C-alpha cells in the first residue's frame, strides 16, 4: 500500500501543478490530497510539502481546523463561476445538463464558503 499511496501522492502533486497553471482547475485540494497520501507513504515528502512557503500553511490550516482563507474562497468561487461560464459558452448544453452542472457548482461553492476562515 505504501507504493500505491506514494504514486497517488505524486499524481496529486502533478494535478496540483497543472491546477496552478489552468484557471479552471483547483490546486489546493490536490495538494491536500497529496499530503494525505504522503503521510501514509513518505513522511519526508509530506514534511517537504507542509514546509512549502505558499501551500504549506494552507494545508496545515485545512488539517487543523478545516479552514480556508477568504482569499482562497474568493479564488475558488471565481474559478467555479469562470469554469461554468466557459462550459456553458463552449458546449451550449441542454437545459437539464446546464442545470445539473450549475447545481453541482453551487453546492461546491456553498461548501467552500461555509468552511471556517483563518
Backbone as XML, in Angstrom:
<?xml version="1.0"?>
<chain id="A" units="angstrom">
  <residue number="1" name="UNK">
    <atom name="N" x="0.820" y="-1.204" z="0.000"/>
    <atom name="CA" x="0.000" y="0.000" z="0.000"/>
    <atom name="C" x="0.865" y="1.271" z="0.000"/>
  </residue>
  <residue number="2" name="UNK">
    <atom name="N" x="2.053" y="1.175" z="0.588"/>
    <atom name="CA" x="2.931" y="2.339" z="0.650"/>
    <atom name="C" x="3.252" y="2.852" z="-0.753"/>
  </residue>
  <residue number="3" name="UNK">
    <atom name="N" x="3.560" y="1.958" z="-1.656"/>
    <atom name="CA" x="3.895" y="2.342" z="-3.032"/>
    <atom name="C" x="2.669" y="2.955" z="-3.714"/>
  </residue>
  <residue number="4" name="UNK">
    <atom name="N" x="1.507" y="2.394" z="-3.459"/>
    <atom name="CA" x="0.265" y="2.925" z="-4.033"/>
    <atom name="C" x="0.049" y="4.370" z="-3.587"/>
  </residue>
  <residue number="5" name="UNK">
    <atom name="N" x="0.167" y="4.621" z="-2.264"/>
    <atom name="CA" x="-0.028" y="5.981" z="-1.758"/>
    <atom name="C" x="1.055" y="6.931" z="-2.258"/>
  </residue>
  <residue number="6" name="UNK">
    <atom name="N" x="2.265" y="6.441" z="-2.404"/>
    <atom name="CA" x="3.350" y="7.265" z="-2.925"/>
    <atom name="C" x="3.058" y="7.687" z="-4.365"/>
  </residue>
  <residue number="7" name="UNK">
    <atom name="N" x="2.668" y="6.735" z="-5.200"/>
    <atom name="CA" x="2.320" y="7.045" z="-6.603"/>
    <atom name="C" x="1.131" y="7.987" z="-6.673"/>
  </residue>
  <residue number="8" name="UNK">
    <atom name="N" x="0.112" y="7.725" z="-5.858"/>
    <atom name="CA" x="-1.069" y="8.589" z="-5.838"/>
    <atom name="C" x="-0.698" y="10.000" z="-5.377"/>
  </residue>
  <residue number="9" name="UNK">
    <atom name="N" x="0.212" y="10.100" z="-4.415"/>
    <atom name="CA" x="0.671" y="11.405" z="-3.962"/>
    <atom name="C" x="1.346" y="12.195" z="-5.073"/>
  </residue>
  <residue number="10" name="UNK">
    <atom name="N" x="2.186" y="11.523" z="-5.843"/>
    <atom name="CA" x="2.843" y="12.202" z="-6.969"/>
    <atom name="C" x="1.835" y="12.616" z="-8.045"/>
  </residue>
  <residue number="11" name="UNK">
    <atom name="N" x="0.825" y="11.796" z="-8.275"/>
    <atom name="CA" x="-0.223" y="12.158" z="-9.236"/>
    <atom name="C" x="-0.968" y="13.396" z="-8.746"/>
  </residue>
  <residue number="12" name="UNK">
    <atom name="N" x="-1.262" y="13.440" z="-7.447"/>
    <atom name="CA" x="-1.964" y="14.607" z="-6.884"/>
    <atom name="C" x="-1.103" y="15.869" z="-6.988"/>
  </residue>
  <residue number="13" name="UNK">
    <atom name="N" x="0.200" y="15.738" z="-6.757"/>
    <atom name="CA" x="1.092" y="16.890" z="-6.909"/>
    <atom name="C" x="1.085" y="17.363" z="-8.365"/>
  </residue>
  <residue number="14" name="UNK">
    <atom name="N" x="1.150" y="16.429" z="-9.301"/>
    <atom name="CA" x="1.126" y="16.795" z="-10.726"/>
    <atom name="C" x="-0.173" y="17.515" z="-11.070"/>
  </residue>
  <residue number="15" name="UNK">
    <atom name="N" x="-1.297" y="17.010" z="-10.567"/>
    <atom name="CA" x="-2.582" y="17.675" z="-10.822"/>
    <atom name="C" x="-2.614" y="19.061" z="-10.178"/>
  </residue>
  <residue number="16" name="UNK">
    <atom name="N" x="-2.012" y="19.188" z="-9.006"/>
    <atom name="CA" x="-1.933" y="20.494" z="-8.357"/>
    <atom name="C" x="-1.111" y="21.490" z="-9.157"/>
  </residue>
  <residue number="17" name="UNK">
    <atom name="N" x="-0.017" y="21.012" z="-9.730"/>
    <atom name="CA" x="0.814" y="21.889" z="-10.573"/>
    <atom name="C" x="0.040" y="22.317" z="-11.811"/>
  </residue>
  <residue number="18" name="UNK">
    <atom name="N" x="-0.668" y="21.379" z="-12.423"/>
    <atom name="CA" x="-1.498" y="21.726" z="-13.580"/>
    <atom name="C" x="-2.556" y="22.741" z="-13.167"/>
  </residue>
  <residue number="19" name="UNK">
    <atom name="N" x="-3.152" y="22.533" z="-11.991"/>
    <atom name="CA" x="-4.166" y="23.463" z="-11.494"/>
    <atom name="C" x="-3.619" y="24.854" z="-11.225"/>
  </residue>
  <residue number="20" name="UNK">
    <atom name="N" x="-2.334" y="24.948" z="-10.909"/>
    <atom name="CA" x="-1.734" y="26.267" z="-10.684"/>
    <atom name="C" x="-1.619" y="27.049" z="-11.990"/>
  </residue>
  <residue number="21" name="UNK">
    <atom name="N" x="-1.589" y="26.326" z="-13.109"/>
    <atom name="CA" x="-1.441" y="26.968" z="-14.420"/>
    <atom name="C" x="-2.800" y="27.199" z="-15.086"/>
  </residue>
  <residue number="22" name="UNK">
    <atom name="N" x="-3.697" y="26.239" z="-14.970"/>
    <atom name="CA" x="-5.012" y="26.347" z="-15.608"/>
    <atom name="C" x="-6.009" y="27.037" z="-14.686"/>
  </residue>
  <residue number="23" name="UNK">
    <atom name="N" x="-6.725" y="28.032" z="-15.175"/>
    <atom name="CA" x="-7.626" y="28.785" z="-14.293"/>
    <atom name="C" x="-8.868" y="28.007" z="-13.856"/>
  </residue>
  <residue number="24" name="UNK">
    <atom name="N" x="-9.251" y="26.972" z="-14.548"/>
    <atom name="CA" x="-10.495" y="26.279" z="-14.193"/>
    <atom name="C" x="-10.263" y="25.025" z="-13.357"/>
  </residue>
  <residue number="25" name="UNK">
    <atom name="N" x="-9.016" y="24.737" z="-13.033"/>
    <atom name="CA" x="-8.711" y="23.536" z="-12.254"/>
    <atom name="C" x="-8.142" y="23.944" z="-10.901"/>
  </residue>
  <residue number="26" name="UNK">
    <atom name="N" x="-8.626" y="23.335" z="-9.818"/>
    <atom name="CA" x="-8.129" y="23.732" z="-8.500"/>
    <atom name="C" x="-6.706" y="23.243" z="-8.253"/>
  </residue>
  <residue number="27" name="UNK">
    <atom name="N" x="-6.045" y="23.877" z="-7.314"/>
    <atom name="CA" x="-4.686" y="23.490" z="-6.945"/>
    <atom name="C" x="-4.651" y="22.911" z="-5.537"/>
  </residue>
  <residue number="28" name="UNK">
    <atom name="N" x="-5.192" y="23.662" z="-4.600"/>
    <atom name="CA" x="-5.026" y="23.337" z="-3.188"/>
    <atom name="C" x="-5.590" y="21.972" z="-2.824"/>
  </residue>
  <residue number="29" name="UNK">
    <atom name="N" x="-6.740" y="21.613" z="-3.345"/>
    <atom name="CA" x="-7.341" y="20.329" z="-2.973"/>
    <atom name="C" x="-6.439" y="19.165" z="-3.373"/>
  </residue>
  <residue number="30" name="UNK">
    <atom name="N" x="-5.799" y="19.274" z="-4.517"/>
    <atom name="CA" x="-4.893" y="18.211" z="-4.946"/>
    <atom name="C" x="-3.665" y="18.140" z="-4.041"/>
  </residue>
  <residue number="31" name="UNK">
    <atom name="N" x="-3.190" y="19.289" z="-3.569"/>
    <atom name="CA" x="-2.039" y="19.286" z="-2.671"/>
    <atom name="C" x="-2.421" y="18.779" z="-1.281"/>
  </residue>
  <residue number="32" name="UNK">
    <atom name="N" x="-3.643" y="19.054" z="-0.845"/>
    <atom name="CA" x="-4.137" y="18.485" z="0.414"/>
    <atom name="C" x="-4.193" y="16.965" z="0.299"/>
  </residue>
  <residue number="33" name="UNK">
    <atom name="N" x="-4.697" y="16.476" z="-0.820"/>
    <atom name="CA" x="-4.751" y="15.028" z="-1.038"/>
    <atom name="C" x="-3.348" y="14.435" z="-1.150"/>
  </residue>
  <residue number="34" name="UNK">
    <atom name="N" x="-2.434" y="15.164" z="-1.776"/>
    <atom name="CA" x="-1.052" y="14.686" z="-1.877"/>
    <atom name="C" x="-0.428" y="14.566" z="-0.487"/>
  </residue>
  <residue number="35" name="UNK">
    <atom name="N" x="-0.663" y="15.551" z="0.372"/>
    <atom name="CA" x="-0.129" y="15.497" z="1.734"/>
    <atom name="C" x="-0.712" y="14.296" z="2.482"/>
  </residue>
  <residue number="36" name="UNK">
    <atom name="N" x="-1.984" y="14.028" z="2.282"/>
    <atom name="CA" x="-2.627" y="12.867" z="2.909"/>
    <atom name="C" x="-1.969" y="11.574" z="2.439"/>
  </residue>
  <residue number="37" name="UNK">
    <atom name="N" x="-1.735" y="11.477" z="1.139"/>
    <atom name="CA" x="-1.078" y="10.279" z="0.582"/>
    <atom name="C" x="0.352" y="10.141" z="1.089"/>
  </residue>
  <residue number="38" name="UNK">
    <atom name="N" x="1.087" y="11.251" z="1.123"/>
    <atom name="CA" x="2.468" y="11.203" z="1.586"/>
    <atom name="C" x="2.546" y="10.884" z="3.079"/>
  </residue>
  <residue number="39" name="UNK">
    <atom name="N" x="1.525" y="11.286" z="3.846"/>
    <atom name="CA" x="1.513" y="10.947" z="5.273"/>
    <atom name="C" x="1.460" y="9.436" z="5.463"/>
  </residue>
  <residue number="40" name="UNK">
    <atom name="N" x="0.925" y="8.718" z="4.497"/>
    <atom name="CA" x="0.818" y="7.266" z="4.571"/>
    <atom name="C" x="1.952" y="6.536" z="3.860"/>
  </residue>
  <residue number="41" name="UNK">
    <atom name="N" x="2.803" y="7.300" z="3.172"/>
    <atom name="CA" x="3.839" y="6.631" z="2.386"/>
    <atom name="C" x="5.237" y="7.197" z="2.591"/>
  </residue>
  <residue number="42" name="UNK">
    <atom name="N" x="5.360" y="8.507" z="2.751"/>
    <atom name="CA" x="6.688" y="9.119" z="2.840"/>
    <atom name="C" x="6.630" y="10.368" z="3.725"/>
  </residue>
  <residue number="43" name="UNK">
    <atom name="N" x="6.912" y="10.223" z="5.012"/>
    <atom name="CA" x="6.914" y="11.395" z="5.897"/>
    <atom name="C" x="7.855" y="12.506" z="5.418"/>
  </residue>
  <residue number="44" name="UNK">
    <atom name="N" x="8.925" y="12.133" z="4.737"/>
    <atom name="CA" x="9.877" y="13.126" z="4.215"/>
    <atom name="C" x="9.201" y="14.018" z="3.155"/>
  </residue>
  <residue number="45" name="UNK">
    <atom name="N" x="8.456" y="13.404" z="2.229"/>
    <atom name="CA" x="7.756" y="14.183" z="1.204"/>
    <atom name="C" x="6.597" y="14.980" z="1.811"/>
  </residue>
  <residue number="46" name="UNK">
    <atom name="N" x="5.937" y="14.393" z="2.810"/>
    <atom name="CA" x="4.873" y="15.127" z="3.490"/>
    <atom name="C" x="5.442" y="16.378" z="4.147"/>
  </residue>
  <residue number="47" name="UNK">
    <atom name="N" x="6.566" y="16.237" z="4.848"/>
    <atom name="CA" x="7.199" y="17.380" z="5.507"/>
    <atom name="C" x="7.627" y="18.433" z="4.485"/>
  </residue>
  <residue number="48" name="UNK">
    <atom name="N" x="8.112" y="17.987" z="3.357"/>
    <atom name="CA" x="8.527" y="18.923" z="2.305"/>
    <atom name="C" x="7.333" y="19.722" z="1.776"/>
  </residue>
  <residue number="49" name="UNK">
    <atom name="N" x="6.209" y="19.029" z="1.603"/>
    <atom name="CA" x="5.000" y="19.707" z="1.125"/>
    <atom name="C" x="4.467" y="20.668" z="2.183"/>
  </residue>
  <residue number="50" name="UNK">
    <atom name="N" x="4.488" y="20.247" z="3.458"/>
    <atom name="CA" x="3.996" y="21.106" z="4.535"/>
    <atom name="C" x="4.899" y="22.307" z="4.780"/>
  </residue>
  <residue number="51" name="UNK">
    <atom name="N" x="6.157" y="22.212" z="4.410"/>
    <atom name="CA" x="7.073" y="23.338" z="4.607"/>
    <atom name="C" x="7.124" y="24.274" z="3.400"/>
  </residue>
  <residue number="52" name="UNK">
    <atom name="N" x="6.353" y="23.969" z="2.357"/>
    <atom name="CA" x="6.325" y="24.846" z="1.182"/>
    <atom name="C" x="5.801" y="26.212" z="1.608"/>
  </residue>
  <residue number="53" name="UNK">
    <atom name="N" x="6.488" y="27.301" z="1.224"/>
    <atom name="CA" x="6.088" y="28.625" z="1.706"/>
    <atom name="C" x="4.689" y="29.065" z="1.280"/>
  </residue>
  <residue number="54" name="UNK">
    <atom name="N" x="4.244" y="28.658" z="0.118"/>
    <atom name="CA" x="2.938" y="29.110" z="-0.351"/>
    <atom name="C" x="1.822" y="28.141" z="0.021"/>
  </residue>
  <residue number="55" name="UNK">
    <atom name="N" x="2.033" y="26.855" z="-0.177"/>
    <atom name="CA" x="0.953" y="25.892" z="0.014"/>
    <atom name="C" x="0.954" y="25.224" z="1.380"/>
  </residue>
  <residue number="56" name="UNK">
    <atom name="N" x="2.102" y="25.191" z="2.044"/>
    <atom name="CA" x="2.194" y="24.551" z="3.353"/>
    <atom name="C" x="1.201" y="25.095" z="4.368"/>
  </residue>
  <residue number="57" name="UNK">
    <atom name="N" x="1.137" y="26.426" z="4.553"/>
    <atom name="CA" x="0.184" y="26.969" z="5.527"/>
    <atom name="C" x="-1.282" y="26.636" z="5.199"/>
  </residue>
  <residue number="58" name="UNK">
    <atom name="N" x="-1.616" y="26.620" z="3.921"/>
    <atom name="CA" x="-2.996" y="26.273" z="3.536"/>
    <atom name="C" x="-3.327" y="24.839" z="3.925"/>
  </residue>
  <residue number="59" name="UNK">
    <atom name="N" x="-2.397" y="23.930" z="3.685"/>
    <atom name="CA" x="-2.612" y="22.519" z="4.006"/>
    <atom name="C" x="-2.710" y="22.335" z="5.516"/>
  </residue>
  <residue number="60" name="UNK">
    <atom name="N" x="-1.840" y="23.000" z="6.254"/>
    <atom name="CA" x="-1.844" y="22.882" z="7.712"/>
    <atom name="C" x="-3.145" y="23.424" z="8.299"/>
  </residue>
  <residue number="61" name="UNK">
    <atom name="N" x="-3.610" y="24.571" z="7.820"/>
    <atom name="CA" x="-4.877" y="25.142" z="8.307"/>
    <atom name="C" x="-6.044" y="24.210" z="8.004"/>
  </residue>
  <residue number="62" name="UNK">
    <atom name="N" x="-6.016" y="23.586" z="6.828"/>
    <atom name="CA" x="-7.077" y="22.646" z="6.485"/>
    <atom name="C" x="-7.051" y="21.448" z="7.435"/>
  </residue>
  <residue number="63" name="UNK">
    <atom name="N" x="-5.880" y="20.923" z="7.688"/>
    <atom name="CA" x="-5.748" y="19.760" z="8.573"/>
    <atom name="C" x="-6.183" y="20.077" z="9.997"/>
  </residue>
  <residue number="64" name="UNK">
    <atom name="N" x="-5.788" y="21.223" z="10.489"/>
    <atom name="CA" x="-6.054" y="21.561" z="11.887"/>
    <atom name="C" x="-7.502" y="21.955" z="12.142"/>
  </residue>
  <residue number="65" name="UNK">
    <atom name="N" x="-8.067" y="22.778" z="11.249"/>
    <atom name="CA" x="-9.402" y="23.320" z="11.513"/>
    <atom name="C" x="-10.370" y="23.206" z="10.348"/>
  </residue>
  <residue number="66" name="UNK">
    <atom name="N" x="-9.934" y="22.634" z="9.251"/>
    <atom name="CA" x="-10.787" y="22.617" z="8.066"/>
    <atom name="C" x="-11.004" y="24.016" z="7.522"/>
  </residue>
  <residue number="67" name="UNK">
    <atom name="N" x="-10.006" y="24.882" z="7.743"/>
    <atom name="CA" x="-10.138" y="26.296" z="7.398"/>
    <atom name="C" x="-9.633" y="26.583" z="5.989"/>
  </residue>
  <residue number="68" name="UNK">
    <atom name="N" x="-10.306" y="27.535" z="5.355"/>
    <atom name="CA" x="-9.922" y="28.032" z="4.034"/>
    <atom name="C" x="-9.874" y="29.546" z="4.148"/>
  </residue>
  <residue number="69" name="UNK">
    <atom name="N" x="-8.783" y="30.142" z="3.705"/>
    <atom name="CA" x="-8.659" y="31.595" z="3.824"/>
    <atom name="C" x="-9.671" y="32.288" z="2.921"/>
  </residue>
  <residue number="70" name="UNK">
    <atom name="N" x="-10.101" y="33.486" z="3.310"/>
    <atom name="CA" x="-11.068" y="34.224" z="2.495"/>
    <atom name="C" x="-10.586" y="34.451" z="1.057"/>
  </residue>
  <residue number="71" name="UNK">
    <atom name="N" x="-9.286" y="34.704" z="0.895"/>
    <atom name="CA" x="-8.734" y="34.913" z="-0.447"/>
    <atom name="C" x="-8.884" y="33.657" z="-1.297"/>
  </residue>
  <residue number="72" name="UNK">
    <atom name="N" x="-8.598" y="32.508" z="-0.708"/>
    <atom name="CA" x="-8.722" y="31.247" z="-1.434"/>
    <atom name="C" x="-10.192" y="30.948" z="-1.737"/>
  </residue>
  <residue number="73" name="UNK">
    <atom name="N" x="-11.080" y="31.277" z="-0.806"/>
    <atom name="CA" x="-12.511" y="31.107" z="-1.052"/>
    <atom name="C" x="-12.947" y="31.937" z="-2.259"/>
  </residue>
  <residue number="74" name="UNK">
    <atom name="N" x="-12.472" y="33.181" z="-2.306"/>
    <atom name="CA" x="-12.808" y="34.061" z="-3.429"/>
    <atom name="C" x="-12.302" y="33.482" z="-4.744"/>
  </residue>
  <residue number="75" name="UNK">
    <atom name="N" x="-11.039" y="33.037" z="-4.757"/>
    <atom name="CA" x="-10.476" y="32.452" z="-5.979"/>
    <atom name="C" x="-11.209" y="31.175" z="-6.376"/>
  </residue>
  <residue number="76" name="UNK">
    <atom name="N" x="-11.568" y="30.361" z="-5.404"/>
    <atom name="CA" x="-12.264" y="29.114" z="-5.703"/>
    <atom name="C" x="-13.632" y="29.389" z="-6.316"/>
  </residue>
  <residue number="77" name="UNK">
    <atom name="N" x="-14.375" y="30.307" z="-5.724"/>
    <atom name="CA" x="-15.708" y="30.615" z="-6.256"/>
    <atom name="C" x="-15.615" y="31.316" z="-7.613"/>
  </residue>
  <residue number="78" name="UNK">
    <atom name="N" x="-14.657" y="32.206" z="-7.762"/>
    <atom name="CA" x="-14.457" y="32.871" z="-9.056"/>
    <atom name="C" x="-14.060" y="31.845" z="-10.117"/>
  </residue>
  <residue number="79" name="UNK">
    <atom name="N" x="-13.208" y="30.896" z="-9.749"/>
    <atom name="CA" x="-12.812" y="29.846" z="-10.688"/>
    <atom name="C" x="-13.989" y="28.966" z="-11.088"/>
  </residue>
  <residue number="80" name="UNK">
    <atom name="N" x="-14.862" y="28.659" z="-10.121"/>
    <atom name="CA" x="-16.051" y="27.859" z="-10.443"/>
    <atom name="C" x="-16.975" y="28.627" z="-11.386"/>
  </residue>
  <residue number="81" name="UNK">
    <atom name="N" x="-17.163" y="29.902" z="-11.117"/>
    <atom name="CA" x="-18.015" y="30.722" z="-11.985"/>
    <atom name="C" x="-17.415" y="30.814" z="-13.385"/>
  </residue>
  <residue number="82" name="UNK">
    <atom name="N" x="-16.121" y="31.065" z="-13.462"/>
    <atom name="CA" x="-15.449" y="31.131" z="-14.758"/>
    <atom name="C" x="-15.557" y="29.792" z="-15.489"/>
  </residue>
  <residue number="83" name="UNK">
    <atom name="N" x="-15.327" y="28.704" z="-14.763"/>
    <atom name="CA" x="-15.426" y="27.369" z="-15.361"/>
    <atom name="C" x="-16.816" y="27.075" z="-15.883"/>
  </residue>
  <residue number="84" name="UNK">
    <atom name="N" x="-17.831" y="27.471" z="-15.109"/>
    <atom name="CA" x="-19.206" y="27.237" z="-15.552"/>
    <atom name="C" x="-19.511" y="28.072" z="-16.797"/>
  </residue>
  <residue number="85" name="UNK">
    <atom name="N" x="-19.110" y="29.330" z="-16.782"/>
    <atom name="CA" x="-19.357" y="30.184" z="-17.960"/>
    <atom name="C" x="-18.649" y="29.632" z="-19.190"/>
  </residue>
  <residue number="86" name="UNK">
    <atom name="N" x="-17.421" y="29.179" z="-19.012"/>
    <atom name="CA" x="-16.670" y="28.586" z="-20.121"/>
    <atom name="C" x="-17.368" y="27.320" z="-20.625"/>
  </residue>
  <residue number="87" name="UNK">
    <atom name="N" x="-17.806" y="26.476" z="-19.699"/>
    <atom name="CA" x="-18.548" y="25.264" z="-20.051"/>
    <atom name="C" x="-19.811" y="25.625" z="-20.842"/>
  </residue>
  <residue number="88" name="UNK">
    <atom name="N" x="-20.572" y="26.584" z="-20.324"/>
    <atom name="CA" x="-21.835" y="26.962" z="-20.956"/>
    <atom name="C" x="-21.599" y="27.562" z="-22.337"/>
  </residue>
  <residue number="89" name="UNK">
    <atom name="N" x="-20.603" y="28.415" z="-22.448"/>
    <atom name="CA" x="-20.333" y="29.106" z="-23.707"/>
    <atom name="C" x="-19.790" y="28.157" z="-24.772"/>
  </residue>
  <residue number="90" name="UNK">
    <atom name="N" x="-18.898" y="27.250" z="-24.384"/>
    <atom name="CA" x="-18.260" y="26.389" z="-25.375"/>
    <atom name="C" x="-19.098" y="25.174" z="-25.766"/>
  </residue>
  <residue number="91" name="UNK">
    <atom name="N" x="-19.934" y="24.679" z="-24.855"/>
    <atom name="CA" x="-20.695" y="23.459" z="-25.175"/>
    <atom name="C" x="-22.152" y="23.722" z="-25.504"/>
  </residue>
  <residue number="92" name="UNK">
    <atom name="N" x="-22.676" y="24.854" z="-25.081"/>
    <atom name="CA" x="-24.096" y="25.166" z="-25.250"/>
    <atom name="C" x="-24.953" y="23.936" z="-24.904"/>
  </residue>
  <residue number="93" name="UNK">
    <atom name="N" x="-24.908" y="23.551" z="-23.630"/>
    <atom name="CA" x="-25.558" y="22.301" z="-23.211"/>
    <atom name="C" x="-27.082" y="22.396" z="-23.204"/>
  </residue>
  <residue number="94" name="UNK">
    <atom name="N" x="-27.696" y="21.228" z="-23.171"/>
    <atom name="CA" x="-29.149" y="21.160" z="-22.990"/>
    <atom name="C" x="-29.472" y="21.738" z="-21.609"/>
  </residue>
  <residue number="95" name="UNK">
    <atom name="N" x="-30.711" y="22.144" z="-21.427"/>
    <atom name="CA" x="-31.122" y="22.763" z="-20.177"/>
    <atom name="C" x="-30.872" y="21.860" z="-18.967"/>
  </residue>
  <residue number="96" name="UNK">
    <atom name="N" x="-31.169" y="20.572" z="-19.103"/>
    <atom name="CA" x="-31.004" y="19.656" z="-17.967"/>
    <atom name="C" x="-29.542" y="19.540" z="-17.549"/>
  </residue>
  <residue number="97" name="UNK">
    <atom name="N" x="-28.618" y="19.514" z="-18.523"/>
    <atom name="CA" x="-27.200" y="19.402" z="-18.210"/>
    <atom name="C" x="-26.674" y="20.708" z="-17.614"/>
  </residue>
  <residue number="98" name="UNK">
    <atom name="N" x="-27.085" y="21.828" z="-18.191"/>
    <atom name="CA" x="-26.668" y="23.127" z="-17.663"/>
    <atom name="C" x="-27.148" y="23.293" z="-16.225"/>
  </residue>
  <residue number="99" name="UNK">
    <atom name="N" x="-28.354" y="22.849" z="-15.946"/>
    <atom name="CA" x="-28.913" y="22.938" z="-14.594"/>
    <atom name="C" x="-28.166" y="22.010" z="-13.639"/>
  </residue>
  <residue number="100" name="UNK">
    <atom name="N" x="-27.891" y="20.792" z="-14.074"/>
    <atom name="CA" x="-27.188" y="19.829" z="-13.219"/>
    <atom name="C" x="-25.790" y="20.339" z="-12.867"/>
  </residue>
  <residue number="101" name="UNK">
    <atom name="N" x="-25.080" y="20.852" z="-13.843"/>
    <atom name="CA" x="-23.727" y="21.369" z="-13.590"/>
    <atom name="C" x="-23.797" y="22.609" z="-12.698"/>
  </residue>
  <residue number="102" name="UNK">
    <atom name="N" x="-24.788" y="23.459" z="-12.926"/>
    <atom name="CA" x="-24.955" y="24.659" z="-12.092"/>
    <atom name="C" x="-25.238" y="24.271" z="-10.642"/>
  </residue>
  <residue number="103" name="UNK">
    <atom name="N" x="-26.070" y="23.272" z="-10.432"/>
    <atom name="CA" x="-26.381" y="22.825" z="-9.067"/>
    <atom name="C" x="-25.122" y="22.262" z="-8.407"/>
  </residue>
  <residue number="104" name="UNK">
    <atom name="N" x="-24.360" y="21.461" z="-9.148"/>
    <atom name="CA" x="-23.116" y="20.903" z="-8.603"/>
    <atom name="C" x="-22.145" y="22.020" z="-8.223"/>
  </residue>
  <residue number="105" name="UNK">
    <atom name="N" x="-21.967" y="22.988" z="-9.107"/>
    <atom name="CA" x="-21.055" y="24.106" z="-8.837"/>
    <atom name="C" x="-21.547" y="24.928" z="-7.649"/>
  </residue>
  <residue number="106" name="UNK">
    <atom name="N" x="-22.853" y="25.157" z="-7.576"/>
    <atom name="CA" x="-23.417" y="25.925" z="-6.467"/>
    <atom name="C" x="-23.209" y="25.200" z="-5.137"/>
  </residue>
  <residue number="107" name="UNK">
    <atom name="N" x="-23.450" y="23.909" z="-5.114"/>
    <atom name="CA" x="-23.212" y="23.122" z="-3.889"/>
    <atom name="C" x="-21.736" y="23.154" z="-3.500"/>
  </residue>
  <residue number="108" name="UNK">
    <atom name="N" x="-20.855" y="23.072" z="-4.482"/>
    <atom name="CA" x="-19.420" y="23.147" z="-4.209"/>
    <atom name="C" x="-19.049" y="24.510" z="-3.637"/>
  </residue>
  <residue number="109" name="UNK">
    <atom name="N" x="-19.607" y="25.561" z="-4.201"/>
    <atom name="CA" x="-19.323" y="26.911" z="-3.709"/>
    <atom name="C" x="-19.855" y="27.088" z="-2.288"/>
  </residue>
  <residue number="110" name="UNK">
    <atom name="N" x="-21.032" y="26.566" z="-2.021"/>
    <atom name="CA" x="-21.593" y="26.659" z="-0.664"/>
    <atom name="C" x="-20.695" y="25.922" z="0.330"/>
  </residue>
  <residue number="111" name="UNK">
    <atom name="N" x="-20.213" y="24.761" z="-0.061"/>
    <atom name="CA" x="-19.304" y="24.010" z="0.814"/>
    <atom name="C" x="-18.059" y="24.826" z="1.120"/>
  </residue>
  <residue number="112" name="UNK">
    <atom name="N" x="-17.461" y="25.404" z="0.106"/>
    <atom name="CA" x="-16.242" y="26.202" z="0.290"/>
    <atom name="C" x="-16.532" y="27.409" z="1.193"/>
  </residue>
  <residue number="113" name="UNK">
    <atom name="N" x="-17.625" y="28.090" z="0.927"/>
    <atom name="CA" x="-17.939" y="29.305" z="1.674"/>
    <atom name="C" x="-18.316" y="29.048" z="3.126"/>
  </residue>
  <residue number="114" name="UNK">
    <atom name="N" x="-18.807" y="27.856" z="3.432"/>
    <atom name="CA" x="-19.205" y="27.556" z="4.808"/>
    <atom name="C" x="-18.072" y="26.971" z="5.653"/>
  </residue>
  <residue number="115" name="UNK">
    <atom name="N" x="-16.888" y="26.766" z="5.073"/>
    <atom name="CA" x="-15.742" y="26.300" z="5.864"/>
    <atom name="C" x="-15.243" y="27.473" z="6.705"/>
  </residue>
  <residue number="116" name="UNK">
    <atom name="N" x="-14.652" y="27.161" z="7.856"/>
    <atom name="CA" x="-14.116" y="28.267" z="8.677"/>
    <atom name="C" x="-13.027" y="29.039" z="7.925"/>
  </residue>
  <residue number="117" name="UNK">
    <atom name="N" x="-12.903" y="30.315" z="8.257"/>
    <atom name="CA" x="-11.828" y="31.137" z="7.690"/>
    <atom name="C" x="-10.658" y="31.152" z="8.656"/>
  </residue>
  <residue number="118" name="UNK">
    <atom name="N" x="-9.548" y="31.712" z="8.204"/>
    <atom name="CA" x="-8.339" y="31.778" z="9.058"/>
    <atom name="C" x="-8.658" y="32.443" z="10.366"/>
  </residue>
</chain>
